[in-house]
Amino acid sequence: MHDFKYVNGRLHCEGVAIEGLVRRHGSPLYVYSQSTLVHHFQSLHQALEPLDHLVCYAAKANSNLGVLGVLAGEGSGFDIVSQGELRRIIAAGGDPSKCVFAGVGKSEEEIAYALEQGIYSFNVESEPELLRINRVAARLKRRAPVAVRINPNVDAHTHSKITTGTYENKFGVAFELVEQVYARAARLKNIWLRGVQMHIGSQLTEVKPFELAVAKVLPLVVRLKENHGLEFFSIGGGIGIVYDPSLASGTAQWWKSPAARKLLTPASYAQKLVPLLQPLGLRILVEPGRFIVGNAGILVTRVEYVKQTGRKRFVIVDAAMNDLIRPAFYDAYHEIVPLRRKVGKLVKSDVVGPICESGDYFCKDRPLPGFVEGDLLALMSAGAYGSVMGSNYNSRPFPVEILVNGRKHAVVRERQPIDSIWALEKKAVWQK
Ligand code: LLP
């Protein structure tokens, strides 16, 4: 679901024509829909209503202060992976006591900062990390709330770069070793064993892998709860979204197709998982990133040139892999649509950016409207892992980011001034 639609042939975000935003703020630009964000958060929150639960939005998917502020306003918790993310959440009005801190490489400084802010839990990824947290907590005269991340060794059947729940990955503590680790952790004076966590991967489009992973770890979670008096179980994030609506709508009555029936929605997720989790009597945490923000954002770009070489038609746009790296990095599909509806035949095109790399493309040989110089296009479903994975490669500034709410819009990130790209650099001044 999202709030981007054509009104009189012009693409709108909620009540705002996107062309107008480009006229005022230039291109490329990211546009986010507040109502889509809120709708996604609320639909998951409500589907989990039968459980004592907390939705902890995974800030890594999009940590723009405007986006975080909307979710904080809905009462969301947050899944964070760095001191920087925690600082952003506090700056956006989020509540540190609803934050869980994940990641395999937490530094002493990060642990101390998070402890001082009173986060809900550290999701611990190894025994050496547990010892370090204990040491830092002792120095600060605190007890650190922790959950150990179980690596359940199940295959999430997603892209290899975003699967996390098998022993091929660096994440978590191996299923078979978890109880020993809890037993040793129970002897650490400054550790408070508050919960247990797992996360099997990202962009899962079926509920089955979640079900299998939860079913596999349940007996272990029950034993941990009894032996250590745990309070919560986090089942991680990973709920996938539809990037290619034509796949879901392959048949005339696509909603009756097997693919559509299996589509992962908050309702289908809750229907399978709530009955498994309810008898545990634990507070359940979920850590969705992409599901909340993925379809709530688009990247708008202008066609600079159209170039025909041999068999190929290249549509060269002013956004590039430094703005949205997902196609280059994961071969990810993003739907590409014109801001102004076009009639006429579709032509096979490669949409590419100006960066000096062959990997700088948004699609290859895709039947698209016959775009010409000056046309404006939208790369859909770019709200998650879009701007946050951006870089200044080729000394390209970060684009403007805009949040739309009904008929109003707000600039939630200014376009980066070009000379700020090298503002922290210096010509060498030698020291001995
Ligand atoms: N919790 C943990 C411990 C995670 O590692 C992640 C994502 C999440 C929650 C949120 O997962 P989500 O609900 O968004 O699937 N850059 C990649 C995705 C990397 C995901 C990393 N971990 C992409 O663009 O597809």
JSON list of N, CA and C in Angstrom, two decimals, residues 169-216:
[
{"chain": "A", "resi": 169, "resn": "ASN", "atom": "N", "xyz": [26.74, -16.62, 8.22]},
{"chain": "A", "resi": 169, "resn": "ASN", "atom": "CA", "xyz": [26.72, -15.19, 8.51]},
{"chain": "A", "resi": 169, "resn": "ASN", "atom": "C", "xyz": [27.43, -14.88, 9.81]},
{"chain": "A", "resi": 170, "resn": "LYS", "atom": "N", "xyz": [27.82, -13.62, 9.96]},
{"chain": "A", "resi": 170, "resn": "LYS", "atom": "CA", "xyz": [28.59, -13.21, 11.15]},
{"chain": "A", "resi": 170, "resn": "LYS", "atom": "C", "xyz": [27.69, -12.93, 12.36]},
{"chain": "A", "resi": 171, "resn": "PHE", "atom": "N", "xyz": [26.38, -13.07, 12.19]},
{"chain": "A", "resi": 171, "resn": "PHE", "atom": "CA", "xyz": [25.45, -12.56, 13.21]},
{"chain": "A", "resi": 171, "resn": "PHE", "atom": "C", "xyz": [25.09, -13.58, 14.29]},
{"chain": "A", "resi": 172, "resn": "GLY", "atom": "N", "xyz": [24.93, -13.07, 15.52]},
{"chain": "A", "resi": 172, "resn": "GLY", "atom": "CA", "xyz": [24.35, -13.84, 16.60]},
{"chain": "A", "resi": 172, "resn": "GLY", "atom": "C", "xyz": [25.21, -14.96, 17.14]},
{"chain": "A", "resi": 173, "resn": "VAL", "atom": "N", "xyz": [24.62, -15.72, 18.08]},
{"chain": "A", "resi": 173, "resn": "VAL", "atom": "CA", "xyz": [25.29, -16.84, 18.74]},
{"chain": "A", "resi": 173, "resn": "VAL", "atom": "C", "xyz": [24.61, -18.11, 18.24]},
{"chain": "A", "resi": 174, "resn": "ALA", "atom": "N", "xyz": [25.41, -19.10, 17.87]},
{"chain": "A", "resi": 174, "resn": "ALA", "atom": "CA", "xyz": [24.87, -20.35, 17.30]},
{"chain": "A", "resi": 174, "resn": "ALA", "atom": "C", "xyz": [23.83, -20.95, 18.24]},
{"chain": "A", "resi": 175, "resn": "PHE", "atom": "N", "xyz": [22.73, -21.36, 17.67]},
{"chain": "A", "resi": 175, "resn": "PHE", "atom": "CA", "xyz": [21.60, -21.95, 18.38]},
{"chain": "A", "resi": 175, "resn": "PHE", "atom": "C", "xyz": [22.05, -22.91, 19.50]},
{"chain": "A", "resi": 176, "resn": "GLU", "atom": "N", "xyz": [22.97, -23.81, 19.17]},
{"chain": "A", "resi": 176, "resn": "GLU", "atom": "CA", "xyz": [23.38, -24.85, 20.13]},
{"chain": "A", "resi": 176, "resn": "GLU", "atom": "C", "xyz": [24.16, -24.28, 21.31]},
{"chain": "A", "resi": 177, "resn": "LEU", "atom": "N", "xyz": [24.70, -23.06, 21.17]},
{"chain": "A", "resi": 177, "resn": "LEU", "atom": "CA", "xyz": [25.56, -22.52, 22.23]},
{"chain": "A", "resi": 177, "resn": "LEU", "atom": "C", "xyz": [24.83, -21.52, 23.14]},
{"chain": "A", "resi": 178, "resn": "VAL", "atom": "N", "xyz": [23.61, -21.17, 22.75]},
{"chain": "A", "resi": 178, "resn": "VAL", "atom": "CA", "xyz": [22.93, -20.06, 23.42]},
{"chain": "A", "resi": 178, "resn": "VAL", "atom": "C", "xyz": [22.76, -20.30, 24.93]},
{"chain": "A", "resi": 179, "resn": "GLU", "atom": "N", "xyz": [22.34, -21.52, 25.31]},
{"chain": "A", "resi": 179, "resn": "GLU", "atom": "CA", "xyz": [22.08, -21.76, 26.74]},
{"chain": "A", "resi": 179, "resn": "GLU", "atom": "C", "xyz": [23.35, -21.62, 27.60]},
{"chain": "A", "resi": 180, "resn": "GLN", "atom": "N", "xyz": [24.47, -22.12, 27.05]},
{"chain": "A", "resi": 180, "resn": "GLN", "atom": "CA", "xyz": [25.74, -21.96, 27.79]},
{"chain": "A", "resi": 180, "resn": "GLN", "atom": "C", "xyz": [26.06, -20.48, 27.98]},
{"chain": "A", "resi": 181, "resn": "VAL", "atom": "N", "xyz": [25.82, -19.71, 26.93]},
{"chain": "A", "resi": 181, "resn": "VAL", "atom": "CA", "xyz": [26.15, -18.28, 27.01]},
{"chain": "A", "resi": 181, "resn": "VAL", "atom": "C", "xyz": [25.27, -17.61, 28.07]},
{"chain": "A", "resi": 182, "resn": "TYR", "atom": "N", "xyz": [23.97, -17.96, 28.11]},
{"chain": "A", "resi": 182, "resn": "TYR", "atom": "CA", "xyz": [23.09, -17.38, 29.15]},
{"chain": "A", "resi": 182, "resn": "TYR", "atom": "C", "xyz": [23.57, -17.79, 30.54]},
{"chain": "A", "resi": 183, "resn": "ALA", "atom": "N", "xyz": [23.98, -19.06, 30.67]},
{"chain": "A", "resi": 183, "resn": "ALA", "atom": "CA", "xyz": [24.41, -19.54, 31.99]},
{"chain": "A", "resi": 183, "resn": "ALA", "atom": "C", "xyz": [25.63, -18.75, 32.45]},
{"chain": "A", "resi": 184, "resn": "ARG", "atom": "N", "xyz": [26.57, -18.51, 31.53]},
{"chain": "A", "resi": 184, "resn": "ARG", "atom": "CA", "xyz": [27.76, -17.74, 31.92]},
{"chain": "A", "resi": 184, "resn": "ARG", "atom": "C", "xyz": [27.40, -16.27, 32.17]},
{"chain": "A", "resi": 185, "resn": "ALA", "atom": "N", "xyz": [26.51, -15.74, 31.34]},
{"chain": "A", "resi": 185, "resn": "ALA", "atom": "CA", "xyz": [26.12, -14.33, 31.48]},
{"chain": "A", "resi": 185, "resn": "ALA", "atom": "C", "xyz": [25.43, -14.09, 32.83]},
{"chain": "A", "resi": 186, "resn": "ALA", "atom": "N", "xyz": [24.70, -15.11, 33.31]},
{"chain": "A", "resi": 186, "resn": "ALA", "atom": "CA", "xyz": [23.96, -14.97, 34.57]},
{"chain": "A", "resi": 186, "resn": "ALA", "atom": "C", "xyz": [24.91, -14.70, 35.73]},
{"chain": "A", "resi": 187, "resn": "ARG", "atom": "N", "xyz": [26.20, -15.08, 35.53]},
{"chain": "A", "resi": 187, "resn": "ARG", "atom": "CA", "xyz": [27.18, -14.86, 36.62]},
{"chain": "A", "resi": 187, "resn": "ARG", "atom": "C", "xyz": [27.84, -13.48, 36.54]},
{"chain": "A", "resi": 188, "resn": "LEU", "atom": "N", "xyz": [27.56, -12.75, 35.49]},
{"chain": "A", "resi": 188, "resn": "LEU", "atom": "CA", "xyz": [28.18, -11.42, 35.34]},
{"chain": "A", "resi": 188, "resn": "LEU", "atom": "C", "xyz": [27.34, -10.40, 36.11]},
{"chain": "A", "resi": 189, "resn": "LYS", "atom": "N", "xyz": [28.00, -9.72, 37.07]},
{"chain": "A", "resi": 189, "resn": "LYS", "atom": "CA", "xyz": [27.25, -8.88, 38.03]},
{"chain": "A", "resi": 189, "resn": "LYS", "atom": "C", "xyz": [26.53, -7.70, 37.39]},
{"chain": "A", "resi": 190, "resn": "ASN", "atom": "N", "xyz": [27.10, -7.16, 36.32]},
{"chain": "A", "resi": 190, "resn": "ASN", "atom": "CA", "xyz": [26.51, -5.95, 35.77]},
{"chain": "A", "resi": 190, "resn": "ASN", "atom": "C", "xyz": [25.67, -6.20, 34.51]},
{"chain": "A", "resi": 191, "resn": "ILE", "atom": "N", "xyz": [25.29, -7.46, 34.35]},
{"chain": "A", "resi": 191, "resn": "ILE", "atom": "CA", "xyz": [24.43, -7.82, 33.21]},
{"chain": "A", "resi": 191, "resn": "ILE", "atom": "C", "xyz": [23.05, -8.20, 33.74]},
{"chain": "A", "resi": 192, "resn": "TRP", "atom": "N", "xyz": [22.04, -7.65, 33.08]},
{"chain": "A", "resi": 192, "resn": "TRP", "atom": "CA", "xyz": [20.64, -8.00, 33.41]},
{"chain": "A", "resi": 192, "resn": "TRP", "atom": "C", "xyz": [20.08, -8.73, 32.19]},
{"chain": "A", "resi": 193, "resn": "LEU", "atom": "N", "xyz": [19.86, -10.04, 32.32]},
{"chain": "A", "resi": 193, "resn": "LEU", "atom": "CA", "xyz": [19.34, -10.83, 31.19]},
{"chain": "A", "resi": 193, "resn": "LEU", "atom": "C", "xyz": [17.85, -10.51, 31.03]},
{"chain": "A", "resi": 194, "resn": "ARG", "atom": "N", "xyz": [17.57, -9.62, 30.10]},
{"chain": "A", "resi": 194, "resn": "ARG", "atom": "CA", "xyz": [16.21, -9.10, 30.00]},
{"chain": "A", "resi": 194, "resn": "ARG", "atom": "C", "xyz": [15.40, -9.81, 28.91]},
{"chain": "A", "resi": 195, "resn": "GLY", "atom": "N", "xyz": [16.10, -10.31, 27.87]},
{"chain": "A", "resi": 195, "resn": "GLY", "atom": "CA", "xyz": [15.34, -10.90, 26.78]},
{"chain": "A", "resi": 195, "resn": "GLY", "atom": "C", "xyz": [16.18, -11.80, 25.91]},
{"chain": "A", "resi": 196, "resn": "VAL", "atom": "N", "xyz": [15.61, -12.13, 24.76]},
{"chain": "A", "resi": 196, "resn": "VAL", "atom": "CA", "xyz": [16.29, -12.94, 23.77]},
{"chain": "A", "resi": 196, "resn": "VAL", "atom": "C", "xyz": [15.83, -12.45, 22.40]},
{"chain": "A", "resi": 197, "resn": "GLN", "atom": "N", "xyz": [16.72, -12.56, 21.41]},
{"chain": "A", "resi": 197, "resn": "GLN", "atom": "CA", "xyz": [16.42, -11.94, 20.12]},
{"chain": "A", "resi": 197, "resn": "GLN", "atom": "C", "xyz": [16.84, -12.84, 18.98]},
{"chain": "A", "resi": 198, "resn": "MET", "atom": "N", "xyz": [16.19, -12.66, 17.83]},
{"chain": "A", "resi": 198, "resn": "MET", "atom": "CA", "xyz": [16.71, -13.26, 16.59]},
{"chain": "A", "resi": 198, "resn": "MET", "atom": "C", "xyz": [16.27, -12.40, 15.40]},
{"chain": "A", "resi": 199, "resn": "HIS", "atom": "N", "xyz": [16.94, -12.60, 14.29]},
{"chain": "A", "resi": 199, "resn": "HIS", "atom": "CA", "xyz": [16.58, -11.91, 13.04]},
{"chain": "A", "resi": 199, "resn": "HIS", "atom": "C", "xyz": [17.15, -12.78, 11.93]},
{"chain": "A", "resi": 200, "resn": "ILE", "atom": "N", "xyz": [16.30, -13.18, 10.99]},
{"chain": "A", "resi": 200, "resn": "ILE", "atom": "CA", "xyz": [16.80, -14.19, 10.03]},
{"chain": "A", "resi": 200, "resn": "ILE", "atom": "C", "xyz": [17.15, -13.61, 8.67]},
{"chain": "A", "resi": 201, "resn": "GLY", "atom": "N", "xyz": [16.72, -12.40, 8.39]},
{"chain": "A", "resi": 201, "resn": "GLY", "atom": "CA", "xyz": [17.05, -11.83, 7.08]},
{"chain": "A", "resi": 201, "resn": "GLY", "atom": "C", "xyz": [16.06, -10.76, 6.70]},
{"chain": "A", "resi": 202, "resn": "SER", "atom": "N", "xyz": [16.30, -10.18, 5.54]},
{"chain": "A", "resi": 202, "resn": "SER", "atom": "CA", "xyz": [15.51, -9.03, 5.11]},
{"chain": "A", "resi": 202, "resn": "SER", "atom": "C", "xyz": [14.80, -9.34, 3.80]},
{"chain": "A", "resi": 203, "resn": "GLN", "atom": "N", "xyz": [13.74, -8.57, 3.53]},
{"chain": "A", "resi": 203, "resn": "GLN", "atom": "CA", "xyz": [12.96, -8.74, 2.30]},
{"chain": "A", "resi": 203, "resn": "GLN", "atom": "C", "xyz": [12.45, -10.18, 2.15]},
{"chain": "A", "resi": 204, "resn": "LEU", "atom": "N", "xyz": [11.84, -10.68, 3.23]},
{"chain": "A", "resi": 204, "resn": "LEU", "atom": "CA", "xyz": [11.18, -11.99, 3.17]},
{"chain": "A", "resi": 204, "resn": "LEU", "atom": "C", "xyz": [9.76, -11.76, 2.64]},
{"chain": "A", "resi": 205, "resn": "THR", "atom": "N", "xyz": [9.39, -12.51, 1.63]},
{"chain": "A", "resi": 205, "resn": "THR", "atom": "CA", "xyz": [8.09, -12.24, 1.02]},
{"chain": "A", "resi": 205, "resn": "THR", "atom": "C", "xyz": [7.06, -13.32, 1.37]},
{"chain": "A", "resi": 206, "resn": "GLU", "atom": "N", "xyz": [7.46, -14.26, 2.21]},
{"chain": "A", "resi": 206, "resn": "GLU", "atom": "CA", "xyz": [6.51, -15.29, 2.67]},
{"chain": "A", "resi": 206, "resn": "GLU", "atom": "C", "xyz": [6.64, -15.42, 4.18]},
{"chain": "A", "resi": 207, "resn": "VAL", "atom": "N", "xyz": [5.56, -15.89, 4.80]},
{"chain": "A", "resi": 207, "resn": "VAL", "atom": "CA", "xyz": [5.57, -15.98, 6.26]},
{"chain": "A", "resi": 207, "resn": "VAL", "atom": "C", "xyz": [6.28, -17.25, 6.74]},
{"chain": "A", "resi": 208, "resn": "LYS", "atom": "N", "xyz": [6.41, -18.23, 5.82]},
{"chain": "A", "resi": 208, "resn": "LYS", "atom": "CA", "xyz": [6.93, -19.55, 6.22]},
{"chain": "A", "resi": 208, "resn": "LYS", "atom": "C", "xyz": [8.29, -19.52, 6.94]},
{"chain": "A", "resi": 209, "resn": "PRO", "atom": "N", "xyz": [9.30, -18.82, 6.41]},
{"chain": "A", "resi": 209, "resn": "PRO", "atom": "CA", "xyz": [10.59, -18.82, 7.12]},
{"chain": "A", "resi": 209, "resn": "PRO", "atom": "C", "xyz": [10.50, -18.25, 8.54]},
{"chain": "A", "resi": 210, "resn": "PHE", "atom": "N", "xyz": [9.63, -17.23, 8.74]},
{"chain": "A", "resi": 210, "resn": "PHE", "atom": "CA", "xyz": [9.43, -16.69, 10.09]},
{"chain": "A", "resi": 210, "resn": "PHE", "atom": "C", "xyz": [8.85, -17.77, 10.99]},
{"chain": "A", "resi": 211, "resn": "GLU", "atom": "N", "xyz": [7.84, -18.44, 10.45]},
{"chain": "A", "resi": 211, "resn": "GLU", "atom": "CA", "xyz": [7.16, -19.48, 11.22]},
{"chain": "A", "resi": 211, "resn": "GLU", "atom": "C", "xyz": [8.14, -20.58, 11.62]},
{"chain": "A", "resi": 212, "resn": "LEU", "atom": "N", "xyz": [8.95, -21.01, 10.64]},
{"chain": "A", "resi": 212, "resn": "LEU", "atom": "CA", "xyz": [9.90, -22.10, 10.91]},
{"chain": "A", "resi": 212, "resn": "LEU", "atom": "C", "xyz": [10.92, -21.68, 11.97]},
{"chain": "A", "resi": 213, "resn": "ALA", "atom": "N", "xyz": [11.41, -20.44, 11.84]},
{"chain": "A", "resi": 213, "resn": "ALA", "atom": "CA", "xyz": [12.44, -19.97, 12.78]},
{"chain": "A", "resi": 213, "resn": "ALA", "atom": "C", "xyz": [11.85, -19.84, 14.18]},
{"chain": "A", "resi": 214, "resn": "VAL", "atom": "N", "xyz": [10.66, -19.25, 14.27]},
{"chain": "A", "resi": 214, "resn": "VAL", "atom": "CA", "xyz": [10.04, -19.09, 15.60]},
{"chain": "A", "resi": 214, "resn": "VAL", "atom": "C", "xyz": [9.77, -20.47, 16.20]},
{"chain": "A", "resi": 215, "resn": "ALA", "atom": "N", "xyz": [9.21, -21.37, 15.40]},
{"chain": "A", "resi": 215, "resn": "ALA", "atom": "CA", "xyz": [8.90, -22.71, 15.92]},
{"chain": "A", "resi": 215, "resn": "ALA", "atom": "C", "xyz": [10.18, -23.41, 16.38]},
{"chain": "A", "resi": 216, "resn": "LYS", "atom": "N", "xyz": [11.25, -23.21, 15.64]},
{"chain": "A", "resi": 216, "resn": "LYS", "atom": "CA", "xyz": [12.51, -23.88, 16.01]},
{"chain": "A", "resi": 216, "resn": "LYS", "atom": "C", "xyz": [13.05, -23.37, 17.35]}
]
